[in-house]
Coordinates of C-alpha atoms and ligand atoms in Angstrom, one line a residue:
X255 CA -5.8 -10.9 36.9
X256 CA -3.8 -12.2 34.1
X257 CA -5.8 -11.9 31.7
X258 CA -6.5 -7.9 32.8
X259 CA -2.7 -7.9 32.5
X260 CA -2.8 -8.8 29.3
X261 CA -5.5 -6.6 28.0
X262 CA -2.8 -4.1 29.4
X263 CA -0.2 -5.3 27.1
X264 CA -2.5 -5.7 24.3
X265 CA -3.6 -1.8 24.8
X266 CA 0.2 -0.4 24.7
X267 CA 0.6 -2.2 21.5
X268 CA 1.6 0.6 18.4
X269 CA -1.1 1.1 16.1
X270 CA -0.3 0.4 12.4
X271 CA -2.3 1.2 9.7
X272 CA -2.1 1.1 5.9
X273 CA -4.3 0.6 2.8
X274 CA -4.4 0.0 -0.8
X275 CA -6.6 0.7 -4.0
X276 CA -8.0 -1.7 -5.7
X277 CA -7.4 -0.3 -9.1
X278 CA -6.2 -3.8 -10.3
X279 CA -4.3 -6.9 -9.0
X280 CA -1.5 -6.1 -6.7
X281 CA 1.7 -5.9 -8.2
X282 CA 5.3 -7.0 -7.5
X283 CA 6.2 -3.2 -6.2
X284 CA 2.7 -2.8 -3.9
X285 CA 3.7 -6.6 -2.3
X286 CA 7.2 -5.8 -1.1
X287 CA 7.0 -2.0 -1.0
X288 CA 3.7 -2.6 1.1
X289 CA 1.5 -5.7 2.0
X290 CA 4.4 -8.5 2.4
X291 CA 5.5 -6.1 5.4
X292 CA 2.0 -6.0 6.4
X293 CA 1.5 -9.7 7.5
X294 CA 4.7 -9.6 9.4
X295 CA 3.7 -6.6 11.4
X296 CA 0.4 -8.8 13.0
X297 CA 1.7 -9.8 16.2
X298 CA 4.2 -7.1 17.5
X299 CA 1.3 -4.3 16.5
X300 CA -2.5 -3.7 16.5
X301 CA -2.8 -3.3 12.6
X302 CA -5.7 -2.2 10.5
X303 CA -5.3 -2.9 6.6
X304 CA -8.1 -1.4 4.5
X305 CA -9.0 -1.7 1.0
X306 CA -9.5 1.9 -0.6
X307 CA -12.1 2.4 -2.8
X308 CA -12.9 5.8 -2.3
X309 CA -9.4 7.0 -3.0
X310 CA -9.5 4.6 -6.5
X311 CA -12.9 7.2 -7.8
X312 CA -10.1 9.9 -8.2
X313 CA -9.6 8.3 -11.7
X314 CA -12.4 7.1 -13.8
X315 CA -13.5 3.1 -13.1
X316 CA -15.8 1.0 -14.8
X317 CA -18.5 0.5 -11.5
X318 CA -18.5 -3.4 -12.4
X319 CA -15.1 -3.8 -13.1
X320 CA -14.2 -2.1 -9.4
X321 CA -16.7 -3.9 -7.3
X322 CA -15.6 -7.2 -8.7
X323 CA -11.6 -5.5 -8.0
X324 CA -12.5 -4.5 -4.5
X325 CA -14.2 -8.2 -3.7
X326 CA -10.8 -9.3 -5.1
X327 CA -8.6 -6.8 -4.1
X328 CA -10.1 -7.7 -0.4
X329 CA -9.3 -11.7 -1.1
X330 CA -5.4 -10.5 -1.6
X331 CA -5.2 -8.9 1.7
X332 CA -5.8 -12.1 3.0
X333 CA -4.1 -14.4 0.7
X334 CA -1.0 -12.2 1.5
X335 CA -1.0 -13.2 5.3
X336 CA -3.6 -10.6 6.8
X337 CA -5.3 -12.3 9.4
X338 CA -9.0 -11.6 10.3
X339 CA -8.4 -12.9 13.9
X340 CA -5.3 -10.8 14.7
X341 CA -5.7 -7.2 12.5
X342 CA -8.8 -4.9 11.6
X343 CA -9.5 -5.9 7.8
X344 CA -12.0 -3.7 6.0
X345 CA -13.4 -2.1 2.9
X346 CA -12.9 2.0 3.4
X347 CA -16.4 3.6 1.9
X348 CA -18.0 0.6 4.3
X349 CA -17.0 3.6 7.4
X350 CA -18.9 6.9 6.7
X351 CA -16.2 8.8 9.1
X352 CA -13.5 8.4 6.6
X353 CA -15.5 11.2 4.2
X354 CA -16.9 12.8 7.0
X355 CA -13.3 13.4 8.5
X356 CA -11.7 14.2 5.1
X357 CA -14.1 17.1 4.6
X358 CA -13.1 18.7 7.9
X359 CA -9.4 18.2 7.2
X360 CA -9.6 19.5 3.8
X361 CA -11.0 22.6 5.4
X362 CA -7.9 23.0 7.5
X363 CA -5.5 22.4 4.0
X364 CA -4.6 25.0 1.9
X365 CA -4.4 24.7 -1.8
X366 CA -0.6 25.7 -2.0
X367 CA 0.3 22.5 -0.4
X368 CA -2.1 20.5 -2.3
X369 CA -0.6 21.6 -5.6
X370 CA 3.0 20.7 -4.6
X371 CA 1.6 16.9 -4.7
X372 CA 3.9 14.8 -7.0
X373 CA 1.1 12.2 -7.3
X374 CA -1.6 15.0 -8.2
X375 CA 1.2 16.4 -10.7
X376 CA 1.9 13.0 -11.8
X377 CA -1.7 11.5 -12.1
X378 CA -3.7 14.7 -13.5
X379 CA -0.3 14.5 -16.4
X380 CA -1.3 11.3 -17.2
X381 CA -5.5 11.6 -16.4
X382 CA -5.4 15.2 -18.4
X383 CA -9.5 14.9 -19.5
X384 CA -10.0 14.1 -16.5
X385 CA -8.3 16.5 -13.6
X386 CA -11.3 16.4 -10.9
X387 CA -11.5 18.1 -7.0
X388 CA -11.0 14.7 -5.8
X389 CA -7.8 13.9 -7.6
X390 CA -6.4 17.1 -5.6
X391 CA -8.2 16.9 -2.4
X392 CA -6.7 13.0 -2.4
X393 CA -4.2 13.8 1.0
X394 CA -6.8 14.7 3.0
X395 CA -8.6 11.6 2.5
X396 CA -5.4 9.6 3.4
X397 CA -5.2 11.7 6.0
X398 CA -8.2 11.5 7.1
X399 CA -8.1 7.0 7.2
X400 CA -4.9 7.6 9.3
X401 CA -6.0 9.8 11.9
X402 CA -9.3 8.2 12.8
X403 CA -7.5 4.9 13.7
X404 CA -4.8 7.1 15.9
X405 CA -2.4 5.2 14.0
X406 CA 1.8 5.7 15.3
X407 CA 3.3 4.5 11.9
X408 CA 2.0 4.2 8.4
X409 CA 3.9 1.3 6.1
X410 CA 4.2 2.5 2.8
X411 CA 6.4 2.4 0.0
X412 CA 8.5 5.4 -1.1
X413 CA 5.6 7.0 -3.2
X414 CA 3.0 7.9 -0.2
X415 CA 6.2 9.6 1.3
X416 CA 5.5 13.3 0.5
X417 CA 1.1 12.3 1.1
X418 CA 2.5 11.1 5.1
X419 CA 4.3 14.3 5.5
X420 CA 1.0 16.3 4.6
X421 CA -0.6 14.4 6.9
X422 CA 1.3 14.8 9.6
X423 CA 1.9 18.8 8.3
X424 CA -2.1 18.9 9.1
X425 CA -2.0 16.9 12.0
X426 CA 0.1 19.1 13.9
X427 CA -2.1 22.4 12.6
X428 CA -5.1 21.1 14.1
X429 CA -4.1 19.9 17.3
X430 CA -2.1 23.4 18.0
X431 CA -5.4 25.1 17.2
X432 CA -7.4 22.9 19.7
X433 CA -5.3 20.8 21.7
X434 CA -4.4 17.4 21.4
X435 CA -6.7 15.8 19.4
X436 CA -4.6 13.3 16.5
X437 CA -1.6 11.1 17.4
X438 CA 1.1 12.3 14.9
X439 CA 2.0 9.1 13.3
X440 CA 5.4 8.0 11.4
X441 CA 6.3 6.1 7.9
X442 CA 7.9 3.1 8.0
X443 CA 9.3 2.9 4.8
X444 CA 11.1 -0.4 4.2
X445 CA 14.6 -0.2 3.6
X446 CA 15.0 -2.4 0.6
X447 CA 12.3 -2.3 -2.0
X448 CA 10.1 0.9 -1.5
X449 CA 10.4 1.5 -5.0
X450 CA 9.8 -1.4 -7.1
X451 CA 10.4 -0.1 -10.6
X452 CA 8.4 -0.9 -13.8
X453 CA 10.0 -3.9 -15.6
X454 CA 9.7 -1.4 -19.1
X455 CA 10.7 1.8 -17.8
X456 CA 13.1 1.3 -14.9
X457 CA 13.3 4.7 -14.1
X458 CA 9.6 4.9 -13.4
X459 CA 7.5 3.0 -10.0
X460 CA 5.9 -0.3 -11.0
X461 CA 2.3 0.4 -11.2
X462 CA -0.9 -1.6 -11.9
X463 CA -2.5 0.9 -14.1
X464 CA 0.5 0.7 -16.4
X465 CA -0.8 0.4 -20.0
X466 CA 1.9 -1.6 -21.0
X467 CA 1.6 -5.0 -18.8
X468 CA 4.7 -6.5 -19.2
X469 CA 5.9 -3.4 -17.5
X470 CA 5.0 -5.3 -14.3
X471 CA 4.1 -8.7 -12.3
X472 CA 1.1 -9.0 -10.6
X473 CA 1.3 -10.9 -7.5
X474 CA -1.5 -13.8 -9.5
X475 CA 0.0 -14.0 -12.8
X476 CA 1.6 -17.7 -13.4
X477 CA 5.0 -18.8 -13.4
X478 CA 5.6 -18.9 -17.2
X479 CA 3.9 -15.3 -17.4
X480 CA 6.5 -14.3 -14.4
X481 CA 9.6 -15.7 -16.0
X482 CA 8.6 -14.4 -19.8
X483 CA 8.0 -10.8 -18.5
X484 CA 11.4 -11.2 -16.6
X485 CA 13.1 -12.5 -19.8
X486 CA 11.7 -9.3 -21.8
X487 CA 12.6 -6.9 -18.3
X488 CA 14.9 -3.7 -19.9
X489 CA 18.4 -3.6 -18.4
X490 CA 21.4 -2.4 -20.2
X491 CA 23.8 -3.5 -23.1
X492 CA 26.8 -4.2 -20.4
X493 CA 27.0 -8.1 -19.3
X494 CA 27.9 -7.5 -15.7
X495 CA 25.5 -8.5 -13.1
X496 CA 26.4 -5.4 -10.6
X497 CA 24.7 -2.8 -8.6
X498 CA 26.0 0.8 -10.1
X499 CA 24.7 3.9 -10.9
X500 CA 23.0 3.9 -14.5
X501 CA 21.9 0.4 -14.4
X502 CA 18.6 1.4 -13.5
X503 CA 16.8 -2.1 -14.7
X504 CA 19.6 -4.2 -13.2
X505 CA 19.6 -2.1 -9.6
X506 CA 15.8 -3.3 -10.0
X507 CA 16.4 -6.6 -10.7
X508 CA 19.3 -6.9 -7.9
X509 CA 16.8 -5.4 -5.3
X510 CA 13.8 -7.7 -6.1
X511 CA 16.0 -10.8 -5.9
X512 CA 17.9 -9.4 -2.8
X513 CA 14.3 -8.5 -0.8
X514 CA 13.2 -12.4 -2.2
X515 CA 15.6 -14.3 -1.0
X516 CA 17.5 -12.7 2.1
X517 CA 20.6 -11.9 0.3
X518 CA 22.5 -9.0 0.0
X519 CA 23.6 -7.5 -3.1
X520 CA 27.2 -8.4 -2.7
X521 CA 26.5 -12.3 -2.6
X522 CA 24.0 -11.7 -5.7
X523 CA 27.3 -10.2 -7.8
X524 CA 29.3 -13.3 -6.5
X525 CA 26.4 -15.4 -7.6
X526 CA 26.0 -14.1 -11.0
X527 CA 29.5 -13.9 -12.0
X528 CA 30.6 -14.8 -14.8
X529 CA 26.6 -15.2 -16.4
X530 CA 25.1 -13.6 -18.3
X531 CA 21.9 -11.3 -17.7
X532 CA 19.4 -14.4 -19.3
X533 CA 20.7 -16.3 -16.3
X534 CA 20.1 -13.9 -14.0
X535 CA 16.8 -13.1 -15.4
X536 CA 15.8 -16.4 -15.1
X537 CA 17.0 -17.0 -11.6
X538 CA 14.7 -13.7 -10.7
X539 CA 11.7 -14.7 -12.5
X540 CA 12.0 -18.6 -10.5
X541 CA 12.7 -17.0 -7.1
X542 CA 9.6 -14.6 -7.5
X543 CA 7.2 -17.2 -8.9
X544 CA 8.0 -19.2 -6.1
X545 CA 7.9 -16.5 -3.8
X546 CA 3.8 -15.6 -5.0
X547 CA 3.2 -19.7 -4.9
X548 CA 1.2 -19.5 -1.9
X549 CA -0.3 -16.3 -2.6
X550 CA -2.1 -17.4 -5.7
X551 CA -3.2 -20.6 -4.3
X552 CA -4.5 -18.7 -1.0
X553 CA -6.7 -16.5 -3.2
X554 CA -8.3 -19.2 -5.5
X555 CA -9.5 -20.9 -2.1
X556 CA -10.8 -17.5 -0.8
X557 CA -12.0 -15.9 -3.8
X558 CA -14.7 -18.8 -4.4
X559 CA -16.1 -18.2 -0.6
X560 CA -17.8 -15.0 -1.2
X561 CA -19.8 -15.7 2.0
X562 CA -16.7 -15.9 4.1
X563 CA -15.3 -12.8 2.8
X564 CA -18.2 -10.5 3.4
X565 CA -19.2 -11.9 6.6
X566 CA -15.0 -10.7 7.2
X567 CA -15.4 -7.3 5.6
X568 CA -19.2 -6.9 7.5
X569 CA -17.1 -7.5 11.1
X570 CA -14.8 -5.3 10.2
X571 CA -16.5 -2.6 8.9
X572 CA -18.3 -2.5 12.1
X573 CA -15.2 -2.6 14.3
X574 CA -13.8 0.0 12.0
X575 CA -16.8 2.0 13.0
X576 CA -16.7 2.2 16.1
X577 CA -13.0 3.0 16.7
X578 CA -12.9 5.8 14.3
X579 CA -16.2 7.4 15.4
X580 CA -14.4 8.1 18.5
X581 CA -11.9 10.2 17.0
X582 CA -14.4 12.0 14.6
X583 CA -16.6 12.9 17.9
X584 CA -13.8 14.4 18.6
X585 CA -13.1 16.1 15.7
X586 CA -16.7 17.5 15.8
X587 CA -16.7 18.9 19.2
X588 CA -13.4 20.7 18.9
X589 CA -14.5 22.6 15.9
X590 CA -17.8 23.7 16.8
X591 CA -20.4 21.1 14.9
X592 CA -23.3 20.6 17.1
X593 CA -23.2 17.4 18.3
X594 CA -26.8 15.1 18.1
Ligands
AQP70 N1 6.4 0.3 -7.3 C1 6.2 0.3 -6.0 N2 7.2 -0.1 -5.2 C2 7.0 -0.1 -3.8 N3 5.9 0.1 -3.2 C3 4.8 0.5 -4.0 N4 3.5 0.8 -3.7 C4 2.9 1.1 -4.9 N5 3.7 1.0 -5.9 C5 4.9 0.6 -5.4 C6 3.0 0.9 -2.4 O1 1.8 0.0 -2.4 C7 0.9 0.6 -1.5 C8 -0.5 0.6 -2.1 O2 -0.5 1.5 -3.2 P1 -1.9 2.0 -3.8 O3 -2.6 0.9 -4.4 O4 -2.7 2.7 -2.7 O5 -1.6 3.1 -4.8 P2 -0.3 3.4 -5.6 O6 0.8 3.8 -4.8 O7 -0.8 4.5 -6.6 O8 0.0 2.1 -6.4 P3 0.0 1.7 -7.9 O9 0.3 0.3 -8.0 O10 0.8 2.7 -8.6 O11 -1.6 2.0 -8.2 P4 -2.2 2.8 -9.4 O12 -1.5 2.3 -10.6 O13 -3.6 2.5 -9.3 O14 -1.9 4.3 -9.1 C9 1.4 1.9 -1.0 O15 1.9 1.8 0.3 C10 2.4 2.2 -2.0 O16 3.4 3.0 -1.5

């Protein structure tokens, strides 16, 4: 009896669900815009993280380099806190339904609101040779991984704002054409730290395909690496350690060290008063380090036990299968695909 009561409770539990590219190590911005909210999440929700491959093809990838990233890329998930035992953990192009879905959805999408996608704008700027149907078609497939998992609320940093709205813009299309059919889920944007910024360009996102790598930490490199890239961080010529509008690398700085540590950006001015930005910088640089400690030394233990992380990704690839191919049956029968 108790334990049918607590399959009970264990049913009502909110689904979460979230992924990330394996385009390179993590960095700074995807840890506390994204995965360090993710381990926290474990016990209060049902989670499913996934590693997304299929979305990282959009831009061109060396087929070596991005199996070895994915492997990898899968290793962080778990060095970060994911647990096996307590959320779904898998590798997205493992679970056929995810392209399956996405072509349906893309049917129901109309090029209009594809084109208003900052990323697309963004990437196919910066990707000009290399503007391809996929690069545009992208929300769909996010769309796509959200729906089939039913999921209520979709952690993200700030970024994947406008790609949740879409999905929840297409969402609500198909189930007033056919009856309730997706859950329309939310984003749960963290309040501090959505938008890590680059340490070079403070007025761009921290991202790991940055050319220029000082312009951010990845959640391996090693303390001297974290503190030099600090040191060399752009801020302003003022000496005042303060949050204010214009000090766009020290509003970074303030909200790294703030999400870090617990404190609020008031006690951070009181702490830095009086020093200069090197002391600040430093202070940053130690806090973060120390922060990614057990990160790094989590993911030199996994990374050498391929065996133990593919028998993980094979389990969850099949759980991922089967909870998604209920959806997509769905999917199928509502919009007039014979069903085998
Ligand atoms: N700078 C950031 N600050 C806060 N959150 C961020 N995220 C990414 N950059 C920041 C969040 O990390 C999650 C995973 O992102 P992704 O790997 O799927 O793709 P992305 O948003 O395109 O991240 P990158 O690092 O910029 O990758 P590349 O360089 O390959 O494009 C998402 O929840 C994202 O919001």
């Amino acid at each position: 009896m108790e334990g049918t009561e607590q399959a009970e409770k264990k049913e009502k539990k909110k689904v979460i669900l979230s992924g990330i590219q394996p385009t390179g190590v993590f960095t700074l911005g995807n840890y506390i815009g994204a995965v360090k909210n993710w381990g926290k999440m474990q016990d209060e929700y049902d989670c499913a993280y996934f590693i997304a491959d299929l979305h990282s093809l959009t831009i061109r990838q060396d087929p070596a380099a991005l199996r070895k990233q994915s492997l990898d890329a899968f290793a962080l998930l778990l060095a970060c806190g994911i647990d096996p035992e307590k959320s779904l953990v898998f590798i997205q192009s493992h679970v056929p339904a995810h392209s399956e879905l996405s072509w349906v959805l893309s049917c129901y999408t109309q090029f209009g609101e594809l084109s208003r996608m900052t990323q697309f704008k963004d990437k196919s700027a910066r990707h000009a040779d290399n503007v391809n149907a996929g690069l545009f078609t992208y929300p769909a497939l996010m769309a796509a991984d959200i729906l089939l998992y039913q999921a209520d609320m979709v952690p993200v940093g700030h970024d994947q704002k406008q790609h949740l709205e879409f999905t929840r813009d297409v969402a609500t299309r198909f189930n007033n054409l056919y009856g309730s059919t997706f859950k329309i889920p939310e984003a749960y944007i963290p309040k501090a730290g959505a938008r890590v910024m680059s340490l070079q360009e403070p007025t761009k996102k921290m991202s790991k395909s940055d050319e220029n790598p000082n312009a951010f930490i990845t959640i391996l490199d090693e303390p001297n690496v974290i503190i030099n890239k600090f040191k060399r961080a752009v801020t302003d010529s003022e000496k005042e350690v303060c949050f204010r509008e214009g000090k766009d690398g020290i509003n970074n700085l303030m909200t790294i060290y703030s999400v870090i540590t617990g404190r609020t950006l008031e006690q951070i001015e009181q702490e830095f008063e009086g020093k200069g930005y090197g002391d600040f910088k430093l202070a940053v640089g130690e806090a973060v380090s120390e922060e990614l400690r057990e990160v790094r030394e989590n993911f030199k233990r996994l990374s050498a036990d391929k065996a133990y992380l593919e028998q993980v990704y094979q389990a969850g690839a099949q759980k991922a299968a089967a909870i998604s191919a209920r959806t997509l049956a769905k999917v199928k029968k509502k919009v007039g695909l014979l069903v085998k």
